[in-house]
PDB file of C-alpha atoms in Angstrom:
ATOM      1  CA  MET A   1       0.000   0.000   0.000  1.00  0.00           C
ATOM      2  CA  TYR A   2       1.401   3.376  -1.007  1.00  0.00           C
ATOM      3  CA  ILE A   3       1.281   6.039   1.615  1.00  0.00           C
ATOM      4  CA  GLY A   4       1.865   9.549   0.258  1.00  0.00           C
ATOM      5  CA  PRO A   5       3.442  12.464   2.091  1.00  0.00           C
ATOM      6  CA  VAL A   6       1.537  13.698   5.097  1.00  0.00           C
ATOM      7  CA  PRO A   7       0.189  17.187   4.406  1.00  0.00           C
ATOM      8  CA  LEU A   8       1.513  19.916   6.691  1.00  0.00           C
ATOM      9  CA  SER A   9      -0.785  21.746   9.004  1.00  0.00           C
ATOM     10  CA  GLU A  10      -1.249  25.481   8.658  1.00  0.00           C
ATOM     11  CA  GLU A  11       0.927  26.074  11.716  1.00  0.00           C
ATOM     12  CA  GLN A  12       3.717  23.890  10.309  1.00  0.00           C
ATOM     13  CA  ARG A  13       3.632  25.769   7.010  1.00  0.00           C
ATOM     14  CA  ARG A  14       3.948  29.070   8.878  1.00  0.00           C
ATOM     15  CA  THR A  15       6.880  27.688  10.866  1.00  0.00           C
ATOM     16  CA  PHE A  16       8.751  26.526   7.760  1.00  0.00           C
ATOM     17  CA  PHE A  17       8.041  29.875   6.085  1.00  0.00           C
ATOM     18  CA  ARG A  18       9.500  31.736   9.066  1.00  0.00           C
ATOM     19  CA  ILE A  19      12.584  29.489   8.991  1.00  0.00           C
ATOM     20  CA  ARG A  20      13.155  30.130   5.283  1.00  0.00           C
ATOM     21  CA  VAL A  21      12.738  33.865   5.731  1.00  0.00           C
ATOM     22  CA  GLY A  22      15.075  33.806   8.729  1.00  0.00           C
ATOM     23  CA  VAL A  23      17.765  31.938   6.821  1.00  0.00           C
ATOM     24  CA  LEU A  24      17.505  34.332   3.865  1.00  0.00           C
ATOM     25  CA  LEU A  25      17.699  37.339   6.173  1.00  0.00           C
ATOM     26  CA  LEU A  26      20.759  35.873   7.889  1.00  0.00           C
ATOM     27  CA  VAL A  27      22.476  35.329   4.532  1.00  0.00           C
ATOM     28  CA  LEU A  28      21.596  38.885   3.499  1.00  0.00           C
ATOM     29  CA  VAL A  29      23.005  40.300   6.738  1.00  0.00           C
ATOM     30  CA  LEU A  30      26.236  38.321   6.310  1.00  0.00           C
ATOM     31  CA  VAL A  31      26.603  39.534   2.709  1.00  0.00           C
ATOM     32  CA  LEU A  32      26.007  43.136   3.768  1.00  0.00           C
ATOM     33  CA  LEU A  33      28.496  42.830   6.623  1.00  0.00           C
ATOM     34  CA  PHE A  34      31.119  41.398   4.262  1.00  0.00           C
ATOM     35  CA  ALA A  35      30.452  44.152   1.721  1.00  0.00           C
ATOM     36  CA  TYR A  36      30.686  46.824   4.429  1.00  0.00           C
ATOM     37  CA  LYS A  37      33.934  45.378   5.778  1.00  0.00           C
ATOM     38  CA  ASP A  38      35.366  45.181   2.255  1.00  0.00           C
ATOM     39  CA  PHE A  39      34.282  48.764   1.528  1.00  0.00           C
ATOM     40  CA  ARG A  40      35.880  50.037   4.748  1.00  0.00           C
ATOM     41  CA  SER A  41      39.047  48.098   3.939  1.00  0.00           C
ATOM     42  CA  ARG A  42      39.263  49.577   0.452  1.00  0.00           C
ATOM     43  CA  ALA A  43      38.379  53.095   1.585  1.00  0.00           C
ATOM     44  CA  GLY A  44      40.875  52.925   4.457  1.00  0.00           C
ATOM     45  CA  ARG A  45      43.759  52.547   2.012  1.00  0.00           C
ATOM     46  CA  LYS A  46      43.180  56.149   0.897  1.00  0.00           C
ATOM     47  CA  ASP A  47      43.487  57.660   4.369  1.00  0.00           C
ATOM     48  CA  TRP A  48      47.294  57.453   4.079  1.00  0.00           C
ATOM     49  CA  ASN A  49      47.647  57.447   7.843  1.00  0.00           C
ATOM     50  CA  ALA A  50      49.941  54.455   7.440  1.00  0.00           C
ATOM     51  CA  THR A  51      52.068  52.926   4.707  1.00  0.00           C
ATOM     52  CA  LEU A  52      50.077  50.871   2.207  1.00  0.00           C
ATOM     53  CA  ASN A  53      51.533  47.362   2.045  1.00  0.00           C
ATOM     54  CA  VAL A  54      51.302  45.949  -1.466  1.00  0.00           C
ATOM     55  CA  ALA A  55      52.038  42.337  -2.395  1.00  0.00           C
ATOM     56  CA  VAL A  56      53.701  41.784  -5.764  1.00  0.00           C
ATOM     57  CA  VAL A  57      53.512  38.234  -7.122  1.00  0.00           C
ATOM     58  CA  LEU A  58      55.955  37.351  -9.902  1.00  0.00           C
ATOM     59  CA  LEU A  59      54.863  34.649 -12.337  1.00  0.00           C
ATOM     60  CA  THR A  60      57.339  33.405 -14.908  1.00  0.00           C
ATOM     61  CA  GLU A  61      57.354  31.479 -18.150  1.00  0.00           C
ATOM     62  CA  PRO A  62      60.321  29.273 -19.192  1.00  0.00           C
ATOM     63  CA  GLY A  63      63.347  31.150 -20.514  1.00  0.00           C
ATOM     64  CA  VAL A  64      63.002  34.403 -18.557  1.00  0.00           C
ATOM     65  CA  SER A  65      66.452  35.873 -17.933  1.00  0.00           C
ATOM     66  CA  PRO A  66      67.544  35.333 -14.303  1.00  0.00           C
ATOM     67  CA  ALA A  67      69.587  38.539 -14.463  1.00  0.00           C
ATOM     68  CA  ALA A  68      66.635  40.601 -15.719  1.00  0.00           C
ATOM     69  CA  LEU A  69      64.403  39.007 -13.075  1.00  0.00           C
ATOM     70  CA  ARG A  70      66.912  39.856 -10.343  1.00  0.00           C
ATOM     71  CA  ASP A  71      67.200  43.448 -11.549  1.00  0.00           C
ATOM     72  CA  PHE A  72      63.437  43.776 -11.827  1.00  0.00           C
ATOM     73  CA  ARG A  73      63.002  42.732  -8.192  1.00  0.00           C
ATOM     74  CA  ALA A  74      65.739  45.087  -7.038  1.00  0.00           C
ATOM     75  CA  ARG A  75      64.305  48.036  -8.958  1.00  0.00           C
ATOM     76  CA  PHE A  76      61.158  48.114  -6.810  1.00  0.00           C
ATOM     77  CA  SER A  77      63.162  50.227  -4.371  1.00  0.00           C
ATOM     78  CA  GLY A  78      63.398  52.836  -7.131  1.00  0.00           C
ATOM     79  CA  LEU A  79      59.629  52.787  -7.610  1.00  0.00           C
ATOM     80  CA  THR A  80      59.130  53.187  -3.853  1.00  0.00           C
ATOM     81  CA  GLN A  81      61.495  56.150  -3.853  1.00  0.00           C
ATOM     82  CA  ARG A  82      59.800  57.844  -6.810  1.00  0.00           C
ATOM     83  CA  LEU A  83      56.320  57.477  -5.270  1.00  0.00           C
ATOM     84  CA  SER A  84      57.692  58.853  -1.995  1.00  0.00           C
ATOM     85  CA  GLU A  85      58.995  61.932  -3.828  1.00  0.00           C
ATOM     86  CA  GLU A  86      55.620  62.523  -5.447  1.00  0.00           C
ATOM     87  CA  PHE A  87      53.829  61.976  -2.120  1.00  0.00           C
ATOM     88  CA  GLU A  88      56.043  64.597  -0.474  1.00  0.00           C
ATOM     89  CA  ARG A  89      55.445  67.000  -3.371  1.00  0.00           C
ATOM     90  CA  TYR A  90      51.765  67.066  -2.406  1.00  0.00           C
ATOM     91  CA  GLY A  91      52.578  68.288   1.090  1.00  0.00           C
ATOM     92  CA  HIS A  92      52.951  65.034   2.980  1.00  0.00           C
ATOM     93  CA  ALA A  93      55.750  64.272   5.388  1.00  0.00           C
ATOM     94  CA  PRO A  94      58.775  62.603   3.774  1.00  0.00           C
ATOM     95  CA  THR A  95      57.803  58.972   4.117  1.00  0.00           C
ATOM     96  CA  SER A  96      56.998  55.998   1.903  1.00  0.00           C
ATOM     97  CA  PRO A  97      53.283  55.907   1.059  1.00  0.00           C
ATOM     98  CA  VAL A  98      53.673  52.419  -0.432  1.00  0.00           C
ATOM     99  CA  LEU A  99      55.776  49.433   0.583  1.00  0.00           C
ATOM    100  CA  PHE A 100      56.132  46.619  -1.953  1.00  0.00           C
ATOM    101  CA  THR A 101      56.636  43.050  -0.742  1.00  0.00           C
ATOM    102  CA  VAL A 102      57.837  41.051  -3.740  1.00  0.00           C
ATOM    103  CA  ALA A 103      57.223  37.312  -3.511  1.00  0.00           C
ATOM    104  CA  GLU A 104      59.685  34.788  -4.854  1.00  0.00           C
ATOM    105  CA  ALA A 105      58.940  34.092  -8.510  1.00  0.00           C
ATOM    106  CA  ILE A 106      56.935  30.980  -9.309  1.00  0.00           C
ATOM    107  CA  GLU A 107      55.882  29.398 -12.583  1.00  0.00           C
ATOM    108  CA  ARG A 108      52.553  30.723 -13.801  1.00  0.00           C
ATOM    109  CA  PRO A 109      50.027  27.907 -13.198  1.00  0.00           C
ATOM    110  CA  MET A 110      47.402  28.939 -15.751  1.00  0.00           C
ATOM    111  CA  GLU A 111      46.560  31.461 -18.439  1.00  0.00           C
ATOM    112  CA  LEU A 112      46.003  35.054 -17.384  1.00  0.00           C
ATOM    113  CA  PRO A 113      42.417  36.324 -17.199  1.00  0.00           C
ATOM    114  CA  LYS A 114      41.307  38.548 -20.047  1.00  0.00           C
ATOM    115  CA  PRO A 115      40.327  42.168 -19.308  1.00  0.00           C
ATOM    116  CA  ALA A 116      36.675  43.109 -19.676  1.00  0.00           C
ATOM    117  CA  GLN A 117      35.674  45.065 -22.763  1.00  0.00           C
ATOM    118  CA  GLY A 118      32.897  47.102 -21.194  1.00  0.00           C
ATOM    119  CA  SER A 119      29.641  45.252 -20.545  1.00  0.00           C
ATOM    120  CA  ILE A 120      28.583  44.468 -16.985  1.00  0.00           C
ATOM    121  CA  VAL A 121      28.494  40.754 -17.817  1.00  0.00           C
ATOM    122  CA  GLU A 122      32.114  40.868 -19.021  1.00  0.00           C
ATOM    123  CA  VAL A 123      33.181  42.815 -15.932  1.00  0.00           C
ATOM    124  CA  LEU A 124      31.562  40.254 -13.638  1.00  0.00           C
ATOM    125  CA  ASN A 125      33.099  37.384 -15.602  1.00  0.00           C
ATOM    126  CA  THR A 126      36.553  39.011 -15.491  1.00  0.00           C
ATOM    127  CA  ASN A 127      36.290  39.538 -11.737  1.00  0.00           C
ATOM    128  CA  TYR A 128      35.365  35.889 -11.306  1.00  0.00           C
ATOM    129  CA  GLU A 129      38.226  34.711 -13.522  1.00  0.00           C
ATOM    130  CA  LEU A 130      40.625  37.005 -11.660  1.00  0.00           C
ATOM    131  CA  TRP A 131      39.472  35.588  -8.332  1.00  0.00           C
ATOM    132  CA  ARG A 132      39.890  32.015  -9.639  1.00  0.00           C
ATOM    133  CA  PHE A 133      43.330  32.848 -11.042  1.00  0.00           C
ATOM    134  CA  SER A 134      44.508  34.506  -7.827  1.00  0.00           C
ATOM    135  CA  ARG A 135      43.265  31.624  -5.696  1.00  0.00           C
ATOM    136  CA  ARG A 136      45.232  29.108  -7.794  1.00  0.00           C
ATOM    137  CA  VAL A 137      48.366  31.275  -7.590  1.00  0.00           C
ATOM    138  CA  ASN A 138      48.037  32.061  -3.892  1.00  0.00           C
ATOM    139  CA  GLU A 139      47.991  28.360  -3.008  1.00  0.00           C
ATOM    140  CA  ARG A 140      51.574  28.088  -4.284  1.00  0.00           C
ATOM    141  CA  LEU A 141      53.048  31.049  -2.419  1.00  0.00           C
ATOM    142  CA  ALA A 142      55.133  30.950   0.736  1.00  0.00           C
ATOM    143  CA  PHE A 143      53.112  33.684   2.462  1.00  0.00           C
ATOM    144  CA  ASP A 144      49.478  34.748   2.576  1.00  0.00           C
ATOM    145  CA  VAL A 145      49.052  37.590   0.104  1.00  0.00           C
ATOM    146  CA  THR A 146      45.372  37.955   1.022  1.00  0.00           C
ATOM    147  CA  ASP A 147      46.591  39.826   4.111  1.00  0.00           C
ATOM    148  CA  TYR A 148      47.594  42.653   1.749  1.00  0.00           C
ATOM    149  CA  LYS A 149      44.990  45.243   0.773  1.00  0.00           C
ATOM    150  CA  SER A 150      46.407  45.582  -2.744  1.00  0.00           C
ATOM    151  CA  ARG A 151      47.922  42.762  -4.773  1.00  0.00           C
ATOM    152  CA  ILE A 152      49.586  42.997  -8.177  1.00  0.00           C
ATOM    153  CA  TYR A 153      50.279  39.828 -10.181  1.00  0.00           C
ATOM    154  CA  VAL A 154      53.109  40.329 -12.696  1.00  0.00           C
ATOM    155  CA  SER A 155      53.443  37.738 -15.457  1.00  0.00           C
ATOM    156  CA  LEU A 156      56.934  37.725 -16.992  1.00  0.00           C
ATOM    157  CA  ARG A 157      57.815  36.208 -20.341  1.00  0.00           C
ATOM    158  CA  VAL A 158      60.659  36.218 -22.854  1.00  0.00           C
ATOM    159  CA  PRO A 159      60.579  39.059 -25.447  1.00  0.00           C
ATOM    160  CA  LYS A 160      59.400  37.959 -28.888  1.00  0.00           C
ATOM    161  CA  VAL A 161      61.244  40.666 -30.820  1.00  0.00           C
ATOM    162  CA  ASP A 162      64.286  42.856 -30.252  1.00  0.00           C
ATOM    163  CA  VAL A 163      62.475  46.174 -30.527  1.00  0.00           C
ATOM    164  CA  ARG A 164      59.491  47.464 -28.544  1.00  0.00           C
ATOM    165  CA  ARG A 165      58.699  45.316 -25.487  1.00  0.00           C
ATOM    166  CA  PHE A 166      55.124  44.347 -24.689  1.00  0.00           C
ATOM    167  CA  VAL A 167      53.900  45.638 -21.326  1.00  0.00           C
ATOM    168  CA  GLU A 168      50.180  45.709 -20.522  1.00  0.00           C
ATOM    169  CA  GLY A 169      47.859  45.373 -17.566  1.00  0.00           C
ATOM    170  CA  PHE A 170      44.381  45.660 -16.095  1.00  0.00           C
ATOM    171  CA  SER A 171      42.921  45.944 -12.598  1.00  0.00           C
ATOM    172  CA  GLN A 172      39.803  45.917 -10.488  1.00  0.00           C
ATOM    173  CA  GLN A 173      38.839  49.585 -10.413  1.00  0.00           C
ATOM    174  CA  GLY A 174      38.819  50.435  -6.719  1.00  0.00           C
ATOM    175  CA  GLY A 175      39.352  46.760  -5.880  1.00  0.00           C
ATOM    176  CA  HIS A 176      42.202  44.703  -4.510  1.00  0.00           C
ATOM    177  CA  MET A 177      43.885  43.064  -7.502  1.00  0.00           C
ATOM    178  CA  GLY A 178      45.720  44.042 -10.646  1.00  0.00           C
ATOM    179  CA  VAL A 179      47.524  42.116 -13.392  1.00  0.00           C
ATOM    180  CA  VAL A 180      50.571  43.183 -15.404  1.00  0.00           C
ATOM    181  CA  GLU A 181      52.004  41.232 -18.343  1.00  0.00           C
ATOM    182  CA  VAL A 182      55.622  41.972 -19.266  1.00  0.00           C
ATOM    183  CA  GLU A 183      58.114  40.928 -21.899  1.00  0.00           C
ATOM    184  CA  LEU A 184      61.020  41.183 -19.492  1.00  0.00           C
ATOM    185  CA  ALA A 185      64.403  42.451 -20.616  1.00  0.00           C
ATOM    186  CA  GLU A 186      66.891  44.920 -19.169  1.00  0.00           C
ATOM    187  CA  ASP A 187      65.440  47.747 -21.260  1.00  0.00           C
ATOM    188  CA  SER A 188      61.833  47.121 -20.190  1.00  0.00           C
ATOM    189  CA  ILE A 189      62.256  47.045 -16.399  1.00  0.00           C
ATOM    190  CA  ASP A 190      61.431  50.666 -15.583  1.00  0.00           C
ATOM    191  CA  PHE A 191      58.516  50.802 -18.005  1.00  0.00           C
ATOM    192  CA  ALA A 192      57.139  47.590 -16.505  1.00  0.00           C
ATOM    193  CA  LEU A 193      57.342  49.160 -13.037  1.00  0.00           C
ATOM    194  CA  PHE A 194      55.557  52.233 -14.398  1.00  0.00           C
ATOM    195  CA  VAL A 195      52.684  49.933 -15.422  1.00  0.00           C
ATOM    196  CA  VAL A 196      52.756  48.252 -11.985  1.00  0.00           C
ATOM    197  CA  ALA A 197      52.229  51.691 -10.415  1.00  0.00           C
ATOM    198  CA  HIS A 198      49.475  52.422 -12.956  1.00  0.00           C
ATOM    199  CA  GLU A 199      47.554  49.257 -12.068  1.00  0.00           C
ATOM    200  CA  LEU A 200      48.098  49.788  -8.337  1.00  0.00           C
ATOM    201  CA  PHE A 201      46.597  53.265  -8.635  1.00  0.00           C
ATOM    202  CA  HIS A 202      43.589  51.769 -10.429  1.00  0.00           C
ATOM    203  CA  THR A 203      42.943  49.612  -7.359  1.00  0.00           C
ATOM    204  CA  LEU A 204      42.970  52.842  -5.330  1.00  0.00           C
ATOM    205  CA  GLY A 205      40.347  54.473  -7.552  1.00  0.00           C
ATOM    206  CA  ALA A 206      42.439  56.396 -10.086  1.00  0.00           C
ATOM    207  CA  THR A 207      41.076  56.580 -13.627  1.00  0.00           C
ATOM    208  CA  ASP A 208      42.866  56.391 -16.973  1.00  0.00           C
ATOM    209  CA  LYS A 209      44.139  59.688 -18.322  1.00  0.00           C
ATOM    210  CA  TYR A 210      44.295  58.633 -21.967  1.00  0.00           C
ATOM    211  CA  GLY A 211      41.643  58.348 -24.633  1.00  0.00           C
ATOM    212  CA  PRO A 212      40.389  55.392 -26.730  1.00  0.00           C
ATOM    213  CA  ASP A 213      43.249  56.009 -29.174  1.00  0.00           C
ATOM    214  CA  GLY A 214      45.805  55.628 -26.390  1.00  0.00           C
ATOM    215  CA  ARG A 215      46.835  59.275 -26.568  1.00  0.00           C
ATOM    216  CA  THR A 216      47.190  61.419 -23.465  1.00  0.00           C
ATOM    217  CA  ARG A 217      43.984  63.196 -22.495  1.00  0.00           C
ATOM    218  CA  LEU A 218      44.417  66.938 -22.070  1.00  0.00           C
ATOM    219  CA  PRO A 219      44.831  68.522 -19.607  1.00  0.00           C
ATOM    220  CA  ASP A 220      44.271  65.735 -17.045  1.00  0.00           C
ATOM    221  CA  GLY A 221      46.912  63.453 -18.542  1.00  0.00           C
ATOM    222  CA  LEU A 222      49.654  66.058 -18.350  1.00  0.00           C
ATOM    223  CA  ALA A 223      51.986  65.851 -15.392  1.00  0.00           C
ATOM    224  CA  GLU A 224      52.691  69.588 -15.663  1.00  0.00           C
ATOM    225  CA  PRO A 225      49.750  71.313 -17.399  1.00  0.00           C
ATOM    226  CA  GLU A 226      51.078  74.675 -16.177  1.00  0.00           C
ATOM    227  CA  LEU A 227      54.439  74.247 -17.938  1.00  0.00           C
ATOM    228  CA  ARG A 228      55.299  77.068 -20.389  1.00  0.00           C
ATOM    229  CA  PRO A 229      55.984  76.296 -23.106  1.00  0.00           C
ATOM    230  CA  LEU A 230      53.706  73.297 -22.633  1.00  0.00           C
ATOM    231  CA  TYR A 231      55.910  70.925 -24.640  1.00  0.00           C
ATOM    232  CA  PRO A 232      57.915  68.885 -24.251  1.00  0.00           C
ATOM    233  CA  GLN A 233      56.502  67.585 -20.974  1.00  0.00           C
ATOM    234  CA  ARG A 234      59.254  66.528 -18.598  1.00  0.00           C
ATOM    235  CA  PHE A 235      57.259  63.692 -17.003  1.00  0.00           C
ATOM    236  CA  ALA A 236      54.719  61.017 -17.878  1.00  0.00           C
ATOM    237  CA  GLU A 237      51.575  61.092 -15.733  1.00  0.00           C
ATOM    238  CA  VAL A 238      51.211  57.697 -14.059  1.00  0.00           C
ATOM    239  CA  MET A 239      47.651  57.163 -15.327  1.00  0.00           C
ATOM    240  CA  ALA A 240      48.554  58.177 -18.897  1.00  0.00           C
ATOM    241  CA  ARG A 241      50.593  55.954 -21.161  1.00  0.00           C
ATOM    242  CA  ASN A 242      53.180  58.337 -22.517  1.00  0.00           C
ATOM    243  CA  ARG A 243      55.100  61.599 -22.155  1.00  0.00           C
ATOM    244  CA  PRO A 244      53.892  64.186 -24.702  1.00  0.00           C
ATOM    245  CA  ILE A 245      56.803  65.885 -26.468  1.00  0.00           C
ATOM    246  CA  ASN A 246      54.780  68.147 -28.794  1.00  0.00           C
ATOM    247  CA  GLU A 247      51.177  68.668 -29.898  1.00  0.00           C
ATOM    248  CA  HIS A 248      51.198  65.529 -32.022  1.00  0.00           C
ATOM    249  CA  ASP A 249      53.790  63.144 -30.604  1.00  0.00           C
ATOM    250  CA  GLU A 250      54.355  61.348 -27.335  1.00  0.00           C
ATOM    251  CA  VAL A 251      56.784  58.694 -26.171  1.00  0.00           C
ATOM    252  CA  PRO A 252      56.707  55.977 -23.498  1.00  0.00           C
ATOM    253  CA  PRO A 253      58.675  56.746 -20.331  1.00  0.00           C
ATOM    254  CA  ASN A 254      62.184  55.337 -20.341  1.00  0.00           C
ATOM    255  CA  SER A 255      62.911  55.727 -16.651  1.00  0.00           C
ATOM    256  CA  LEU A 256      61.115  55.878 -13.314  1.00  0.00           C
ATOM    257  CA  ASP A 257      62.560  59.384 -13.028  1.00  0.00           C
ATOM    258  CA  GLU A 258      59.903  60.397 -15.580  1.00  0.00           C
ATOM    259  CA  LEU A 259      56.986  59.106 -13.474  1.00  0.00           C
ATOM    260  CA  ALA A 260      54.713  61.782 -12.006  1.00  0.00           C
ATOM    261  CA  VAL A 261      51.344  61.839 -10.275  1.00  0.00           C
ATOM    262  CA  GLY A 262      49.073  64.532 -11.703  1.00  0.00           C
ATOM    263  CA  GLU A 263      46.727  66.606  -9.570  1.00  0.00           C
ATOM    264  CA  LEU A 264      43.517  64.830 -10.589  1.00  0.00           C
ATOM    265  CA  THR A 265      45.071  61.418  -9.924  1.00  0.00           C
ATOM    266  CA  ALA A 266      46.329  62.655  -6.549  1.00  0.00           C
ATOM    267  CA  ARG A 267      42.762  63.677  -5.677  1.00  0.00           C
ATOM    268  CA  GLU A 268      41.324  60.360  -6.820  1.00  0.00           C
ATOM    269  CA  ILE A 269      43.639  58.350  -4.582  1.00  0.00           C
ATOM    270  CA  GLY A 270      43.332  60.676  -1.579  1.00  0.00           C
ATOM    271  CA  TRP A 271      46.744  62.357  -1.598  1.00  0.00           C
ATOM    272  CA  ILE A 272      44.977  65.738  -1.660  1.00  0.00           C
ATOM    273  CA  GLU A 273      41.364  66.788  -1.020  1.00  0.00           C
TER     274      GLU A 273
END
C-alpha cells in the first residue's frame, strides 16, 4: 500500500516559512556585513595614515632571464622612492606611502584572465576569472598575500622581438587586484614598473588619463599642465601611457625618473582633497 506524504498543518507551514525567511535574512546580513567590511578596507587605504603594504607576485614562463628578473626585483626600491617623492610634493611628510613586498617568482600555473571590454556581464566574468586565477596562484606562495589590501600579479615572459617590449595590464577599479604582463628584458624594467604603479593606482580608484586612441587626455593626462611652453613635458603622468613631447607626438617613459602623479590622480587616490 502506497502512503503519500503527510500534508503539513497550517501552523507547520507558517513555521517553515518563518525558517526560510530567517535563513535568507541571515544570509543577506552576512553579505552586507562582508560588503561593508570590504568597503571600509578599500576606503581605508586612501586615508594614508599608514604605509600601504602591497604584495607583488611574480609569475614566470620558461626562458626568462635570471639577471633581468633579479634586476626587476631590485628596482622596486626605485619605484618606492619615486612614489615617496611625489607623495612629499603634495605636502605630505617625507615617508613611503607604499611598501612593496615582492614574492619569490613561481611558474605561472594557468593562463592570465582577459580584461573586460565594457559590458557588466564581461566585468563580472573578469572579476570571477581574476578571483579564480589569484586563488590558484596564492595556493603556491610561501606567504598569505590575502593579508595585503592591494595585490599585483606580474606575469613575466621572454621578449618575442628585439624592438618594442610588450607591457600591458588591467585591474579591479577600486578593488584589490591588478595584473601586469611583461616581456622582461633589461630595457623594459622601468617601463614595466611604471605599469605596476598604474595598475596599483587603479585599485585605489584612479582613472585612466588617456583616450580610446591611447593618446594622453588633455589637460588631465599632463603631469605639468602649467608648464610654459607646454611641450615637451618633462614627465609622464602615471595614469597616462606616454610623455607628450609636442602637440602631435608622445613617447613611453624610459625611466622611473619620468613618473609623475598629476593633480587629478592625486585627488582620486586621496593624496589631496
